[in-house]
N, C-alpha and C. Protein backbone atom coordinates (compact mmCIF):
# COMPACT_ATOMS: atom_id res chain seq x y z
N MET A 1 110.64 114.94 106.24
CA MET A 1 110.75 114.35 108.14
C MET A 1 111.74 113.36 107.71
N SER A 2 112.71 113.31 108.66
CA SER A 2 113.90 112.26 109.02
C SER A 2 114.41 112.38 110.78
N ASP A 3 114.78 110.04 110.51
CA ASP A 3 115.42 110.27 112.05
C ASP A 3 115.57 108.65 111.20
N LEU A 4 117.44 109.50 111.62
CA LEU A 4 118.59 108.76 112.24
C LEU A 4 119.27 108.17 113.18
N GLU A 5 119.43 106.71 112.78
CA GLU A 5 120.35 106.61 113.63
C GLU A 5 121.96 105.26 113.62
N CYS A 6 122.03 105.61 114.78
CA CYS A 6 123.20 104.83 113.43
C CYS A 6 124.17 103.70 115.11
N ALA A 7 123.92 102.32 115.24
CA ALA A 7 124.60 102.01 116.19
C ALA A 7 124.93 100.52 115.60
N GLY A 8 127.16 100.45 116.02
CA GLY A 8 127.97 100.10 115.00
C GLY A 8 127.23 99.64 113.30
N LYS A 9 127.63 99.09 113.17
CA LYS A 9 127.78 98.89 111.00
C LYS A 9 125.42 99.15 110.87
N ASN A 10 125.10 98.75 111.55
CA ASN A 10 123.98 98.86 110.97
C ASN A 10 123.36 100.97 110.77
N ILE A 11 122.27 101.52 110.49
CA ILE A 11 121.97 102.51 110.25
C ILE A 11 120.49 102.15 109.52
N ARG A 12 119.72 102.38 110.88
CA ARG A 12 118.65 102.64 110.16
C ARG A 12 117.79 104.07 110.01
N MET A 13 116.93 104.24 109.18
CA MET A 13 117.43 105.42 108.40
C MET A 13 115.12 105.82 108.05
N ALA A 14 114.39 106.32 108.58
CA ALA A 14 113.61 106.55 108.20
C ALA A 14 113.47 108.07 107.63
N ARG A 15 112.23 107.68 106.66
CA ARG A 15 111.27 109.40 106.18
C ARG A 15 110.16 108.62 106.25
N ARG A 16 109.49 109.69 106.57
CA ARG A 16 108.50 110.33 106.18
C ARG A 16 107.56 110.80 104.95
N ALA A 17 106.48 110.59 104.13
CA ALA A 17 106.38 111.06 103.05
C ALA A 17 104.95 111.70 103.31
N THR A 18 105.57 113.29 102.45
CA THR A 18 105.53 114.28 102.42
C THR A 18 103.36 114.48 102.00
N PHE A 19 103.80 113.01 101.03
CA PHE A 19 101.77 113.70 99.93
C PHE A 19 101.57 111.29 99.93
N GLY A 20 101.03 111.31 100.14
CA GLY A 20 99.80 110.25 99.74
C GLY A 20 99.39 109.42 100.67
N PRO A 21 99.49 107.89 100.75
CA PRO A 21 99.20 107.48 101.81
C PRO A 21 100.66 108.20 103.06
N ASN A 22 100.16 108.09 104.37
CA ASN A 22 101.52 108.17 105.16
C ASN A 22 102.37 107.42 105.38
N TYR A 23 103.25 106.75 104.82
CA TYR A 23 103.79 105.78 104.82
C TYR A 23 105.43 105.95 105.86
N THR A 24 106.08 104.90 106.61
CA THR A 24 107.70 105.52 107.00
C THR A 24 108.82 103.94 106.50
N VAL A 25 109.47 105.07 105.71
CA VAL A 25 110.36 104.11 105.28
C VAL A 25 111.52 103.65 105.70
N GLU A 26 112.11 102.76 106.43
CA GLU A 26 113.76 102.46 106.69
C GLU A 26 113.97 101.42 105.69
N ALA A 27 116.12 101.88 105.44
CA ALA A 27 116.35 101.18 104.87
C ALA A 27 117.10 100.03 106.13
N TYR A 28 117.59 99.60 105.73
CA TYR A 28 118.50 98.15 106.69
C TYR A 28 120.10 98.40 105.65
N LEU A 29 120.43 98.82 106.39
CA LEU A 29 122.01 98.86 105.66
C LEU A 29 123.25 97.99 106.15
N SER A 30 124.18 97.36 105.57
CA SER A 30 125.18 96.42 107.24
C SER A 30 125.84 96.82 105.69
N GLY A 31 127.69 96.91 106.36
CA GLY A 31 129.10 96.71 105.75
C GLY A 31 130.17 97.60 106.27
N PRO A 32 131.09 97.50 105.99
CA PRO A 32 132.68 97.41 107.11
C PRO A 32 132.46 99.01 107.31
N ILE A 33 132.46 100.07 108.64
CA ILE A 33 132.83 101.11 109.08
C ILE A 33 134.45 101.32 109.00
N ASP A 34 134.04 102.45 108.31
CA ASP A 34 136.09 103.81 106.82
C ASP A 34 136.57 103.86 108.65
N PRO A 35 137.69 103.32 108.92
CA PRO A 35 138.71 103.72 109.42
C PRO A 35 138.52 105.49 109.27
N GLY A 36 138.50 105.54 109.32
CA GLY A 36 138.99 107.20 109.12
C GLY A 36 137.60 108.45 109.45
N SER A 37 136.86 108.04 109.09
CA SER A 37 135.72 108.50 109.46
C SER A 37 134.84 108.04 110.72
N GLY A 38 135.15 107.28 110.67
CA GLY A 38 133.80 106.38 111.66
C GLY A 38 132.41 106.01 110.96
N LEU A 39 132.13 106.37 109.22
CA LEU A 39 131.05 105.55 109.28
C LEU A 39 131.53 104.69 107.95
N LEU A 40 129.91 104.68 107.99
CA LEU A 40 129.52 103.46 107.28
C LEU A 40 129.69 104.24 105.65
N ALA A 41 128.81 105.30 106.25
CA ALA A 41 128.95 105.76 104.66
C ALA A 41 127.86 107.64 104.44
N ASN A 42 127.24 108.35 103.46
CA ASN A 42 127.39 109.41 104.15
C ASN A 42 125.59 109.48 104.27
N LEU A 43 124.83 110.02 105.69
CA LEU A 43 123.59 109.76 105.96
C LEU A 43 123.17 111.26 104.59
N ILE A 44 123.92 112.03 104.63
CA ILE A 44 123.12 113.76 103.22
C ILE A 44 122.59 111.85 101.81
N ASP A 45 124.35 111.48 101.36
CA ASP A 45 123.00 110.31 100.73
C ASP A 45 122.65 109.60 100.54
N ILE A 46 122.07 108.78 101.78
CA ILE A 46 121.34 107.99 101.82
C ILE A 46 119.65 108.57 101.77
N ASP A 47 119.97 109.74 102.53
CA ASP A 47 118.97 110.39 102.82
C ASP A 47 118.69 111.32 101.04
N HIS A 48 119.18 111.37 100.80
CA HIS A 48 118.87 112.10 99.44
C HIS A 48 118.37 110.76 98.05
N VAL A 49 118.69 110.20 98.22
CA VAL A 49 118.62 108.51 97.74
C VAL A 49 117.23 107.97 98.07
N LEU A 50 116.82 107.59 99.09
CA LEU A 50 115.59 107.60 99.93
C LEU A 50 114.13 108.28 99.56
N LYS A 51 114.50 109.87 99.07
CA LYS A 51 113.85 111.29 99.31
C LYS A 51 113.54 110.81 97.32
N ALA A 52 114.59 110.70 97.13
CA ALA A 52 114.31 110.43 95.15
C ALA A 52 113.39 109.10 94.96
N THR A 53 113.59 108.43 95.54
CA THR A 53 112.81 106.47 95.71
C THR A 53 111.67 107.08 95.48
N THR A 54 111.44 106.88 96.89
CA THR A 54 110.19 107.34 97.58
C THR A 54 108.89 108.78 96.37
N LYS A 55 109.69 109.43 96.02
CA LYS A 55 109.42 110.87 94.98
C LYS A 55 108.64 109.80 93.82
N GLU A 56 109.53 109.24 93.50
CA GLU A 56 109.25 108.12 92.18
C GLU A 56 108.14 106.29 91.97
N ALA A 57 108.44 106.45 93.70
CA ALA A 57 107.60 105.62 93.50
C ALA A 57 106.27 105.20 93.74
N ASN A 58 105.55 104.53 93.19
CA ASN A 58 103.73 104.41 92.97
C ASN A 58 102.81 103.72 94.30
N LEU A 59 102.53 105.52 94.34
CA LEU A 59 101.91 105.12 95.70
C LEU A 59 100.68 104.51 95.84
N ASN A 60 100.10 103.79 94.24
CA ASN A 60 98.76 103.63 94.10
C ASN A 60 98.99 102.25 93.68
N ALA A 61 100.51 101.77 94.58
CA ALA A 61 100.27 100.23 94.29
C ALA A 61 99.76 99.60 95.56
N SER A 62 99.65 97.93 95.65
CA SER A 62 99.93 97.58 96.92
C SER A 62 100.59 97.94 98.12
N PRO A 63 100.65 98.62 99.27
CA PRO A 63 102.50 98.17 100.16
C PRO A 63 102.92 96.76 99.15
N GLU A 64 102.46 95.59 99.29
CA GLU A 64 103.74 94.94 99.12
C GLU A 64 104.38 95.46 97.83
N THR A 65 103.86 94.88 97.11
CA THR A 65 104.40 95.96 95.40
C THR A 65 105.17 96.51 95.52
N LEU A 66 104.48 98.24 96.78
CA LEU A 66 105.77 99.44 96.83
C LEU A 66 106.26 98.86 97.52
N VAL A 67 106.59 97.90 98.31
CA VAL A 67 108.10 97.67 99.44
C VAL A 67 108.99 96.80 98.49
N SER A 68 108.73 95.72 97.13
CA SER A 68 109.58 95.67 96.74
C SER A 68 109.98 95.99 95.13
N GLU A 69 109.58 97.44 95.05
CA GLU A 69 109.84 98.01 93.99
C GLU A 69 111.00 99.43 94.80
N LEU A 70 110.90 99.88 96.41
CA LEU A 70 111.40 100.67 97.11
C LEU A 70 112.96 99.91 97.61
N PHE A 71 112.48 98.48 97.33
CA PHE A 71 114.04 97.54 97.83
C PHE A 71 115.20 97.71 96.35
N LYS A 72 114.39 97.38 94.89
CA LYS A 72 115.12 96.15 93.89
C LYS A 72 115.84 98.87 93.54
N SER A 73 114.69 99.87 94.00
CA SER A 73 115.23 101.25 93.57
C SER A 73 116.05 101.41 94.29
N VAL A 74 116.35 101.09 95.46
CA VAL A 74 117.72 101.83 96.24
C VAL A 74 118.56 100.93 96.30
N ALA A 75 118.95 99.78 96.35
CA ALA A 75 119.42 99.12 96.54
C ALA A 75 120.39 99.60 94.84
N THR A 76 119.62 99.28 93.61
CA THR A 76 120.43 99.48 92.51
C THR A 76 120.83 101.81 92.53
N SER A 77 120.48 102.11 93.27
CA SER A 77 121.09 103.65 93.50
C SER A 77 122.09 103.91 94.81
N LEU A 78 122.58 102.81 95.01
CA LEU A 78 123.28 102.32 96.00
C LEU A 78 124.67 102.94 96.19
N PRO A 79 126.34 103.14 95.64
CA PRO A 79 126.54 103.32 94.94
C PRO A 79 127.07 104.89 96.13
N VAL A 80 127.20 105.30 96.63
CA VAL A 80 126.80 106.18 98.00
C VAL A 80 127.50 106.62 98.81
N SER A 81 128.56 105.40 98.84
CA SER A 81 129.45 104.75 99.66
C SER A 81 130.58 105.60 100.20
N LEU A 82 131.28 104.94 100.43
CA LEU A 82 132.92 105.88 101.25
C LEU A 82 133.56 105.51 100.26
N PRO A 83 134.14 106.60 99.25
CA PRO A 83 136.09 105.75 99.45
C PRO A 83 136.44 104.74 100.18
N GLY A 84 136.42 102.63 99.01
CA GLY A 84 137.31 101.67 99.80
C GLY A 84 136.13 101.86 100.54
N VAL A 85 134.75 101.82 100.59
CA VAL A 85 134.13 101.45 101.21
C VAL A 85 132.56 100.64 100.85
N GLU A 86 132.48 99.81 100.81
CA GLU A 86 131.07 98.74 100.36
C GLU A 86 129.96 98.96 101.01
N ILE A 87 128.85 99.92 100.86
CA ILE A 87 128.10 99.14 101.80
C ILE A 87 126.26 97.81 101.50
N GLN A 88 126.50 97.69 101.76
CA GLN A 88 125.06 96.27 101.39
C GLN A 88 123.12 96.89 102.27
N LEU A 89 122.57 96.97 101.12
CA LEU A 89 121.23 96.73 101.60
C LEU A 89 120.39 96.02 102.00
N ASP A 90 120.29 95.32 103.34
CA ASP A 90 119.55 93.90 103.93
C ASP A 90 118.60 94.00 103.89
N LYS A 91 117.69 95.52 103.91
CA LYS A 91 116.46 95.13 104.10
C LYS A 91 115.05 96.58 104.10
N ILE A 92 113.52 96.45 102.99
CA ILE A 92 113.70 97.88 104.12
C ILE A 92 112.36 97.50 104.93
N ARG A 93 111.82 98.55 105.09
CA ARG A 93 110.92 98.51 106.31
C ARG A 93 109.52 99.25 105.77
N LEU A 94 108.67 98.83 105.15
CA LEU A 94 107.31 99.86 105.79
C LEU A 94 106.49 99.66 105.92
N HIS A 95 106.64 101.36 106.75
CA HIS A 95 105.41 101.26 107.71
C HIS A 95 104.31 101.75 106.80
N ILE A 96 102.86 100.68 107.23
CA ILE A 96 101.50 101.47 107.25
C ILE A 96 101.40 102.71 108.47
N ASN A 97 101.04 101.71 109.29
CA ASN A 97 100.88 102.90 110.31
C ASN A 97 101.73 101.98 111.60
N GLU A 98 101.94 102.67 112.45
CA GLU A 98 102.35 102.31 114.05
C GLU A 98 102.43 101.05 114.43
N ASP A 99 101.79 99.74 113.98
CA ASP A 99 101.61 98.93 114.45
C ASP A 99 102.57 97.41 113.59
N LEU A 100 101.60 98.07 111.75
CA LEU A 100 101.50 97.43 111.02
C LEU A 100 102.49 97.29 110.31
N TYR A 101 103.53 96.78 109.12
CA TYR A 101 104.82 97.16 108.53
C TYR A 101 105.40 96.10 107.33
N LEU A 102 106.10 95.87 106.25
CA LEU A 102 105.89 95.26 105.40
C LEU A 102 107.28 95.69 105.74
N GLU A 103 108.34 94.28 105.58
CA GLU A 103 109.48 93.84 106.17
C GLU A 103 109.94 93.48 103.94
N TYR A 104 110.68 93.39 103.13
CA TYR A 104 110.95 92.63 102.19
C TYR A 104 113.37 93.36 101.55
N GLY A 105 113.39 92.12 102.38
CA GLY A 105 114.77 91.76 101.20
C GLY A 105 115.31 90.67 100.88
N PRO A 106 116.60 91.02 101.06
CA PRO A 106 116.86 89.03 100.03
C PRO A 106 116.82 88.37 100.93
């Protein structure tokens, strides 16, 4: 299940895991908006990156290790931007439950 929001230059994307712990992963992206399309990135491409990254993640790792690994994996998989538009991963937020989350970023 995915929940997408777009506000200004930032995109918030959450994907609920369908196996193992019930984490929610949010990727915070920034960059210039493409004037032709009005988009920062193709959300379908971003969704594919997050799904592939969470499927490959070691869910037996501690949440602190997991959020770090997710950040590195998503950051290296991000050339899904539109032509001439470069996006940057600002942070990953890993929700352990409704009240508890971890953030990792540069």
